[in-house]
């Protein structure tokens, strides 16, 4: 049973560039959430996708966008990168509607913006 | 808005001692409170959780308590071991499985 997988594991970009991160949820899960974890901080909620739509959004600008595909996998896109976007980006999957909606995290993508 | 505060930020204990980490949350609608352990360079892993209709839950050396009236919940680790050294995060669930996390506690268990 595969867990949550993310790619790539590391990425280096320069300011102003765009980046796409990818996530495959745990088998049986249909909901994908994205979190940003700055160094020494807890994960911060970016947004959540369910049934191929953005269901909830945290306090992040429109430069952060996403997508969910019919197979429940998801992408996170960040445009016009800023130095402050450097962080570990975590994908978490869950199953909506079961009453046991535990979050399972991937290993993350470490993004460095130079 | 929603907020989760976590204390202490660092905690150093001797092997065999107990460790307690405390969190408070702001939204009384929260009803699910997980705890995650994150080792350096690894993903956060769920170690224990508690729902609002339960006051305490134990799993071997780990226990979590919840005071819904005071909006407090705590993680208790007994008989600590060096492999317990990691960063621990509390979280509170809001609508549709949206979670707010504390800022983390770095636990160091000295052999």
XYZ file of N, CA and C in Angstrom:
675
model
N 0.852 -1.192 0.000
C 0.000 0.000 0.000
C 0.881 1.232 0.000
N 0.876 1.954 -1.131
C 1.741 3.113 -1.249
C 1.213 4.234 -0.385
N 2.126 4.947 0.243
C 1.744 6.112 1.011
C 1.660 7.320 0.103
N 1.724 8.502 0.685
C 1.683 9.739 -0.081
C 3.062 9.964 -0.706
N 3.075 10.183 -1.999
C 4.346 10.419 -2.678
C 4.355 11.804 -3.292
N 5.519 12.455 -3.219
C 5.685 13.799 -3.759
C 6.917 13.850 -4.648
N 6.829 14.727 -5.643
C 7.989 14.949 -6.495
C 8.030 16.389 -6.965
N 9.229 16.932 -7.189
C 10.517 16.342 -6.847
C 10.797 16.465 -5.358
N 11.902 15.927 -4.888
C 12.236 16.030 -3.476
C 12.900 17.365 -3.168
N 13.669 17.849 -4.115
C 14.342 19.146 -3.951
C 14.235 19.927 -5.252
N 14.214 21.250 -5.103
C 14.087 22.119 -6.266
C 14.747 23.455 -5.954
N 15.519 23.947 -6.905
C 16.119 25.273 -6.753
C 15.637 26.145 -7.901
N 15.088 27.310 -7.553
C 14.578 28.248 -8.553
C 15.107 29.635 -8.234
N 14.930 30.548 -9.178
C 15.291 31.946 -8.940
C 14.038 32.797 -8.847
N 14.185 33.938 -8.251
C 13.052 34.841 -8.082
C 12.361 35.123 -9.414
N 11.032 35.146 -9.384
C 10.260 35.445 -10.579
C 9.871 34.215 -11.384
N 10.556 33.099 -11.137
C 10.222 31.888 -11.882
C 8.933 31.255 -11.356
N 8.514 30.218 -12.053
C 7.318 29.473 -11.681
C 7.725 28.040 -11.366
N 6.962 27.399 -10.476
C 7.292 26.035 -10.094
C 6.015 25.203 -9.986
N 6.133 23.924 -10.292
C 5.021 22.974 -10.147
C 5.484 21.799 -9.310
N 4.745 21.514 -8.260
C 5.039 20.383 -7.390
C 3.911 19.363 -7.539
N 4.244 18.093 -7.372
C 3.275 17.041 -7.616
C 3.097 16.118 -6.415
N 1.891 15.565 -6.326
C 1.546 14.720 -5.185
C 0.592 13.619 -5.610
N 0.889 12.411 -5.157
C -0.044 11.300 -5.324
C -0.517 10.879 -3.944
N -1.812 10.843 -3.722
C -2.310 10.532 -2.381
C -2.171 9.053 -2.039
N -2.326 8.774 -0.783
C -2.359 7.394 -0.290
C -3.517 6.665 -0.944
N -3.305 5.395 -1.225
C -4.342 4.583 -1.843
C -5.632 4.639 -1.022
N -6.753 4.918 -1.708
C -8.041 4.986 -1.032
C -8.439 6.376 -0.570
N -7.499 7.315 -0.650
C -7.789 8.694 -0.245
C -8.235 9.519 -1.444
N -9.128 10.501 -1.176
C -9.663 11.309 -2.261
C -9.448 12.804 -2.070
N -8.861 13.178 -0.974
C -8.700 14.593 -0.636
C -7.224 14.907 -0.452
N -6.785 15.976 -1.079
C -5.386 16.377 -0.990
C -5.290 17.792 -0.448
N -4.463 17.964 0.556
C -4.203 19.288 1.129
C -2.725 19.601 0.964
N -2.428 20.871 0.774
C -1.043 21.326 0.648
C -0.710 22.244 1.818
N 0.489 22.049 2.347
C 0.972 22.846 3.458
C 2.362 23.376 3.137
N 2.643 24.568 3.648
C 3.977 25.143 3.554
C 4.601 25.116 4.944
N 5.817 24.569 5.040
C 6.500 24.523 6.328
C 7.820 25.278 6.228
N 7.850 26.463 6.792
C 9.087 27.230 6.857
C 9.981 26.627 7.926
N 11.258 26.902 7.830
C 12.236 26.327 8.751
C 11.891 26.694 10.190
N 11.771 25.683 11.045
C 11.502 25.917 12.452
C 10.062 26.244 12.783
N 9.174 26.079 11.810
C 7.765 26.402 12.027
C 6.868 25.188 11.779
N 5.629 25.290 12.207
C 4.669 24.250 11.906
C 4.116 24.415 10.500
N 3.547 23.368 9.948
C 2.945 23.468 8.611
C 1.820 24.504 8.583
N 1.773 25.285 7.487
C 0.726 26.281 7.284
C -0.149 25.837 6.117
N -1.457 25.841 6.337
C -2.405 25.357 5.335
C -2.457 26.291 4.134
N -2.257 25.713 2.929
C -2.337 26.510 1.707
C -3.733 26.366 1.101
N -4.077 25.158 0.704
C -5.423 24.865 0.198
C -5.660 23.370 0.166
N -6.908 23.032 -0.146
C -7.338 21.632 -0.163
C -8.165 21.364 -1.411
N -7.935 20.189 -1.995
C -8.684 19.794 -3.184
C -9.497 18.541 -2.919
N -10.727 18.591 -3.375
C -11.650 17.457 -3.262
C -12.553 17.483 -4.478
N -12.773 16.341 -5.086
C -13.598 16.240 -6.299
C -13.143 17.244 -7.357
N -11.839 17.349 -7.482
C -11.181 18.149 -8.520
C -11.425 19.653 -8.374
N -11.861 20.063 -7.182
C -12.087 21.492 -6.962
C -11.402 21.942 -5.675
N -11.036 23.202 -5.642
C -10.469 23.777 -4.441
C -11.613 23.959 -3.442
N -11.531 23.265 -2.317
C -12.623 23.287 -1.357
C -12.397 24.322 -0.255
N -11.128 24.486 0.100
C -10.798 25.446 1.150
C -9.459 26.078 0.797
N -9.252 27.272 1.346
C -8.000 27.959 1.079
C -7.538 28.664 2.348
N -6.242 28.629 2.577
C -5.656 29.361 3.681
C -5.279 30.761 3.252
N -4.484 31.415 4.073
C -4.139 32.804 3.835
C -2.902 32.911 2.938
N -3.043 32.481 1.717
C -1.957 32.536 0.737
C -2.435 33.298 -0.496
N -1.511 34.043 -1.135
C -1.910 34.857 -2.295
C -2.260 34.003 -3.505
N -2.839 34.669 -4.500
C -3.265 33.967 -5.718
C -2.107 33.403 -6.525
N -0.893 33.796 -6.183
C 0.271 33.191 -6.869
C 0.327 31.684 -6.626
N -0.315 31.270 -5.568
C -0.388 29.837 -5.254
C -1.684 29.284 -5.836
N -1.558 28.322 -6.716
C -2.732 27.707 -7.305
C -2.509 26.210 -7.388
N -3.586 25.503 -7.663
C -3.441 24.056 -7.698
C -4.422 23.398 -8.626
N -4.333 22.099 -8.606
C -5.212 21.314 -9.459
C -5.299 19.909 -8.882
N -6.463 19.286 -9.084
C -6.586 17.871 -8.744
C -7.093 17.122 -9.963
N -6.530 15.997 -10.208
C -6.864 15.197 -11.389
C -7.875 14.105 -11.023
N -8.492 13.503 -12.048
C -9.495 12.463 -11.774
C -8.961 11.291 -10.952
N -7.657 11.039 -11.007
C -7.093 9.943 -10.204
C -6.701 10.418 -8.798
N -7.135 11.592 -8.415
C -6.961 12.215 -7.089
C -5.579 12.819 -6.881
N -4.654 12.613 -7.798
C -3.359 13.263 -7.642
C -3.519 14.772 -7.788
N -2.504 15.500 -7.370
C -2.653 16.956 -7.312
C -1.343 17.642 -7.652
N -1.460 18.876 -8.098
C -0.316 19.743 -8.351
C -0.481 21.040 -7.582
N 0.657 21.564 -7.161
C 0.716 22.894 -6.572
C 1.575 23.745 -7.478
N 1.066 24.867 -7.900
C 1.803 25.800 -8.746
C 2.051 27.097 -7.981
N 3.257 27.591 -8.095
C 3.570 28.894 -7.509
C 4.189 29.754 -8.599
N 3.579 30.900 -8.863
C 4.077 31.838 -9.866
C 4.866 32.964 -9.216
N 5.683 33.628 -10.034
C 6.403 34.821 -9.574
C 7.061 34.583 -8.220
N 7.902 33.572 -8.162
C 8.508 33.158 -6.896
C 9.228 34.300 -6.189
N 9.068 34.319 -4.875
C 9.761 35.266 -4.001
C 10.722 34.490 -3.107
N 11.710 35.199 -2.577
C 12.647 34.547 -1.670
C 11.919 33.893 -0.501
N 10.865 34.536 -0.038
C 10.100 34.039 1.099
C 9.298 32.784 0.824
N 9.273 32.374 -0.436
C 8.579 31.120 -0.762
C 9.454 29.905 -0.492
N 10.702 30.135 -0.135
C 11.590 29.024 0.196
C 11.062 28.311 1.430
N 10.805 27.024 1.304
C 10.196 26.260 2.383
C 10.092 24.803 1.967
N 9.660 23.978 2.911
C 9.290 22.598 2.614
C 7.789 22.573 2.317
N 7.427 22.053 1.162
C 6.020 21.984 0.781
C 5.542 20.545 0.980
N 4.579 20.408 1.842
C 4.063 19.101 2.211
C 2.682 18.876 1.607
N 2.512 17.710 1.088
C 1.206 17.279 0.616
C 0.664 16.299 1.651
N -0.612 16.396 1.920
C -1.243 15.475 2.858
C -2.534 14.960 2.248
N -2.795 13.686 2.409
C -4.031 13.147 1.865
C -4.921 12.611 2.989
N -6.211 12.540 2.680
C -7.194 12.035 3.628
C -8.395 11.520 2.854
N -9.318 10.904 3.569
C -10.530 10.378 2.940
C -11.704 11.153 3.510
N -12.409 11.870 2.680
C -13.544 12.669 3.128
C -14.752 11.795 3.410
N -15.456 12.118 4.505
C -16.744 11.499 4.757
C -16.725 10.223 5.562
N -15.562 9.813 6.030
C -15.500 8.551 6.775
C -15.631 8.763 8.271
N -15.462 9.990 8.714
C -15.446 10.252 10.141
C -14.092 9.998 10.777
N -13.187 9.424 10.038
C -11.831 9.190 10.528
C -10.876 9.881 9.554
N -10.954 11.183 9.506
C -10.247 11.924 8.461
C -8.850 12.302 8.898
N -8.030 11.283 9.109
C -6.650 11.514 9.528
C -5.842 11.962 8.325
N -4.902 12.862 8.598
C -4.006 13.364 7.563
C -2.755 12.508 7.508
N -2.374 12.123 6.300
C -1.113 11.423 6.081
C -0.255 12.284 5.164
N 0.959 12.532 5.606
C 1.841 13.436 4.874
C 2.804 12.703 3.959
N 3.153 13.374 2.871
C 4.279 12.948 2.047
C 5.567 13.461 2.649
N 6.678 13.123 2.003
C 7.987 13.531 2.515
C 8.338 14.967 2.158
N 7.554 15.558 1.272
C 7.735 16.967 0.989
C 8.667 17.268 -0.164
N 8.533 18.480 -0.656
C 9.458 19.037 -1.649
C 10.128 20.247 -1.021
N 11.451 20.197 -0.959
C 12.204 21.324 -0.409
C 12.477 22.311 -1.539
N 11.846 23.475 -1.473
C 12.004 24.503 -2.496
C 12.927 25.596 -1.987
N 13.950 25.868 -2.768
C 14.854 26.974 -2.455
C 14.745 28.010 -3.561
N 14.471 29.255 -3.194
C 14.365 30.347 -4.158
C 15.563 31.280 -3.951
N 16.357 31.438 -4.992
C 17.582 32.249 -4.887
C 17.403 33.609 -5.556
N -9.160 34.825 14.229
C -9.161 33.654 13.367
C -8.669 32.430 14.093
N -8.591 31.338 13.360
C -8.146 30.097 13.984
C -6.668 30.187 14.359
N -6.323 29.606 15.507
C -4.954 29.684 15.973
C -4.684 28.530 16.918
N -3.473 28.005 16.850
C -3.035 26.975 17.791
C -1.702 27.422 18.359
N -1.641 27.522 19.670
C -0.397 27.892 20.343
C 0.179 26.673 21.057
N 1.494 26.523 20.972
C 2.160 25.341 21.501
C 3.333 25.758 22.379
N 3.469 25.079 23.520
C 4.555 25.360 24.467
C 5.030 24.067 25.112
N 6.322 23.954 25.444
C 7.375 24.925 25.155
C 7.895 24.749 23.726
N 8.750 25.630 23.277
C 9.334 25.493 21.951
C 10.476 24.482 21.967
N 11.162 24.368 23.093
C 12.190 23.345 23.245
C 12.037 22.702 24.619
N 12.393 21.433 24.681
C 12.254 20.670 25.912
C 13.376 19.649 25.979
N 14.136 19.700 27.053
C 15.238 18.767 27.215
C 15.001 17.960 28.490
N 14.990 16.633 28.360
C 14.746 15.764 29.508
C 15.794 14.666 29.540
N 15.945 14.068 30.705
C 16.848 12.936 30.865
C 16.091 11.669 30.483
N 16.799 10.759 29.875
C 16.192 9.483 29.505
C 15.483 8.877 30.717
N 14.237 8.425 30.484
C 13.458 7.838 31.568
C 12.488 8.801 32.224
N 12.757 10.100 32.054
C 11.849 11.101 32.598
C 10.619 11.241 31.705
N 9.648 12.009 32.195
C 8.447 12.295 31.411
C 8.567 13.641 30.717
N 7.832 13.772 29.629
C 7.799 15.040 28.880
C 6.340 15.409 28.637
N 6.057 16.688 28.786
C 4.692 17.178 28.562
C 4.743 18.385 27.628
N 3.923 18.353 26.609
C 3.816 19.460 25.656
C 2.353 19.921 25.648
N 2.171 21.236 25.683
C 0.814 21.769 25.824
C 0.421 22.641 24.634
N -0.855 22.555 24.276
C -1.386 23.373 23.179
C -2.729 23.963 23.567
N -2.989 25.140 23.018
C -4.309 25.739 23.146
C -4.823 26.082 21.756
N -6.138 26.060 21.590
C -6.730 26.377 20.301
C -7.813 27.420 20.496
N -8.191 28.063 19.396
C -9.071 29.218 19.525
C -10.519 28.938 19.124
N -10.733 27.987 18.218
C -12.079 27.786 17.691
C -12.788 26.654 18.428
N -13.853 26.989 19.114
C -14.569 25.984 19.901
C -15.226 24.918 19.021
N -15.286 25.157 17.718
C -15.883 24.168 16.809
C -14.929 23.028 16.489
N -13.654 23.169 16.835
C -12.687 22.097 16.565
C -13.088 20.850 17.325
N -12.976 19.683 16.666
C -13.386 18.461 17.344
C -12.407 17.307 17.177
N -11.259 17.565 16.580
C -10.283 16.495 16.372
C -8.899 17.094 16.508
N -8.046 16.429 17.321
C -6.753 17.013 17.691
C -5.663 15.950 17.563
N -4.924 15.965 16.465
C -3.833 14.994 16.304
C -2.497 15.563 16.760
N -1.567 14.665 17.024
C -0.184 15.020 17.322
C 0.717 14.323 16.301
N 1.697 15.091 15.816
C 2.631 14.564 14.830
C 4.057 14.644 15.366
N 4.846 13.663 14.982
C 6.273 13.636 15.295
C 7.033 13.789 13.985
N 7.980 14.724 13.964
C 8.761 14.933 12.753
C 10.249 14.845 13.088
N 10.880 13.823 12.558
C 12.326 13.700 12.708
C 12.999 14.504 11.608
N 14.250 14.849 11.847
C 14.960 15.739 10.948
C 14.958 15.204 9.521
N 14.459 16.021 8.614
C 14.452 15.658 7.200
C 13.377 14.663 6.797
N 12.451 14.382 7.711
C 11.424 13.385 7.397
C 10.021 14.000 7.466
N 9.066 13.233 7.020
C 7.685 13.708 7.007
C 7.092 13.703 8.406
N 6.117 14.565 8.699
C 5.393 14.465 9.969
C 4.631 13.152 10.007
N 4.703 12.464 11.138
C 3.990 11.200 11.280
C 3.026 11.281 12.449
N 1.813 10.844 12.202
C 0.780 10.851 13.232
C 1.141 9.844 14.319
N 1.174 10.315 15.575
C 1.525 9.406 16.661
C 0.339 9.117 17.582
N -0.559 10.046 17.722
C -1.746 9.850 18.539
C -2.728 10.968 18.229
N -4.002 10.708 18.448
C -5.001 11.738 18.220
C -6.142 11.573 19.222
N -6.964 12.601 19.338
C -8.078 12.553 20.270
C -9.241 13.348 19.702
N -10.429 12.864 19.950
C -11.640 13.569 19.502
C -12.282 14.267 20.693
N -13.126 15.223 20.382
C -13.636 16.107 21.434
C -14.581 15.420 22.397
N -15.065 14.216 22.065
C -15.967 13.526 22.981
C -15.198 12.615 23.960
N -13.871 12.733 23.932
C -13.019 11.917 24.792
C -12.089 12.838 25.566
N -11.845 12.550 26.838
C -10.997 13.411 27.642
C -9.543 12.983 27.673
N -9.308 11.681 27.448
C -7.948 11.173 27.521
C -7.836 9.928 26.655
N -6.644 9.751 26.086
C -6.382 8.571 25.267
C -4.938 8.162 25.472
N -4.693 6.852 25.602
C -3.330 6.363 25.830
C -2.958 5.347 24.764
N -1.662 5.351 24.445
C -1.114 4.345 23.550
C 0.298 4.054 24.017
N 0.442 3.044 24.834
C 1.718 2.646 25.422
C 2.301 3.802 26.231
N 3.441 4.364 25.808
C 4.088 5.424 26.597
C 3.557 6.818 26.286
N 2.623 6.899 25.364
C 2.124 8.205 24.922
C 0.668 8.358 25.343
N 0.323 9.540 25.809
C -1.062 9.840 26.168
C -1.375 11.266 25.748
N -2.627 11.504 25.458
C -3.096 12.855 25.146
C -4.314 13.137 26.007
N -4.368 14.354 26.536
C -5.526 14.794 27.318
C -6.145 16.009 26.657
N -7.443 16.172 26.833
C -8.169 17.279 26.226
C -9.104 17.894 27.242
N -9.022 19.216 27.365
C -9.959 19.973 28.177
C -10.698 20.909 27.229
N -11.872 20.485 26.796
C -12.592 21.232 25.765
C -13.085 22.586 26.280
N -13.417 22.630 27.568
C -13.902 23.887 28.134
C -12.816 24.954 28.082
N -11.616 24.541 28.469
C -10.490 25.473 28.486
C -9.789 25.570 27.141
N -10.163 24.721 26.188
C -9.526 24.676 24.855
C -8.047 24.366 24.980
N -7.724 23.404 25.835
C -6.352 22.958 26.018
C -6.255 21.485 25.672
N -5.128 21.076 25.089
C -4.832 19.660 24.973
C -3.329 19.460 25.125
N -2.946 18.311 25.636
C -1.555 18.078 25.993
C -1.106 16.690 25.564
N 0.183 16.594 25.266
C 0.832 15.323 24.946
C 1.732 14.947 26.109
N 1.618 13.707 26.563
C 2.433 13.213 27.669
C 3.216 12.003 27.166
N 4.534 12.063 27.326
C 5.382 10.922 26.989
C 6.068 10.468 28.266
N 5.858 9.228 28.638
C 6.497 8.692 29.840
C 7.696 7.831 29.445
N 8.582 7.635 30.428
C 9.771 6.794 30.230
C 10.464 7.130 28.909
N 10.809 8.391 28.728
C 11.361 8.829 27.449
C 12.637 8.083 27.094
N 12.816 7.912 25.786
C 13.982 7.219 25.237
C 14.644 8.133 24.212
N 15.937 7.926 23.936
C 16.619 8.795 22.963
C 15.911 8.859 21.617
N 15.274 7.775 21.219
C 14.575 7.773 19.918
C 13.300 8.611 19.928
N 12.905 9.116 21.095
C 11.780 10.052 21.159
C 12.212 11.460 20.746
N 13.502 11.688 20.641
C 14.003 13.013 20.250
C 13.531 13.353 18.850
N 12.835 14.476 18.720
C 12.245 14.905 17.448
C 11.513 16.222 17.706
N 10.880 16.737 16.656
C 9.996 17.882 16.816
C 8.558 17.373 16.825
N 7.792 17.814 17.790
C 6.408 17.388 17.932
C 5.478 18.562 17.625
N 4.449 18.292 16.839
C 3.464 19.315 16.470
C 2.077 18.884 16.924
N 1.358 19.812 17.516
C -0.056 19.586 17.771
C -0.841 20.241 16.640
N -2.069 19.821 16.485
C -2.913 20.404 15.443
C -4.370 20.341 15.877
N -5.156 21.245 15.340
C -6.597 21.253 15.572
C -7.311 21.270 14.227
N -8.323 20.427 14.114
C -9.062 20.338 12.856
C -10.201 21.341 12.834
N -10.328 22.010 11.690
C -11.469 22.877 11.478
C -12.321 22.258 10.384
N -13.183 23.021 9.771
C -14.140 22.409 8.857
C -13.451 21.696 7.699
N -14.070 20.593 7.277
C -13.610 19.823 6.117
C -12.135 19.460 6.186
N -11.716 19.010 7.338
C -10.368 18.462 7.434
C -9.272 19.483 7.152
N -9.508 20.717 7.519
C -8.491 21.760 7.452
C -7.852 21.834 8.826
N -6.542 21.766 8.874
C -5.843 21.721 10.149
C -4.982 22.963 10.358
N -4.962 23.426 11.604
C -4.012 24.446 12.014
C -3.034 23.797 12.977
N -1.747 24.065 12.744
C -0.683 23.434 13.506
C -0.046 24.409 14.484
N 0.428 23.873 15.604
C 1.272 24.650 16.482
C 2.640 24.844 15.856
N 3.457 25.629 16.517
C 4.775 25.972 15.973
C 5.833 24.925 16.275
N 5.473 23.896 17.038
C 6.383 22.792 17.258
C 7.155 22.862 18.563
N 7.477 21.679 19.087
C 8.332 21.549 20.279
C 9.471 20.611 19.938
N 10.684 21.123 20.085
C 11.849 20.273 19.846
C 12.193 19.563 21.139
N 11.988 18.246 21.153
C 12.267 17.429 22.329
C 13.635 16.776 22.191
N 14.464 16.960 23.203
C 15.781 16.327 23.246
C 15.830 15.417 24.473
N 16.003 14.136 24.230
C 16.101 13.181 25.326
C 17.571 12.804 25.488
N 18.141 13.168 26.607
C 19.559 12.933 26.846
C 19.778 11.561 27.462
N 20.710 10.782 26.844
C 20.945 9.429 27.383
C 21.626 9.469 28.742
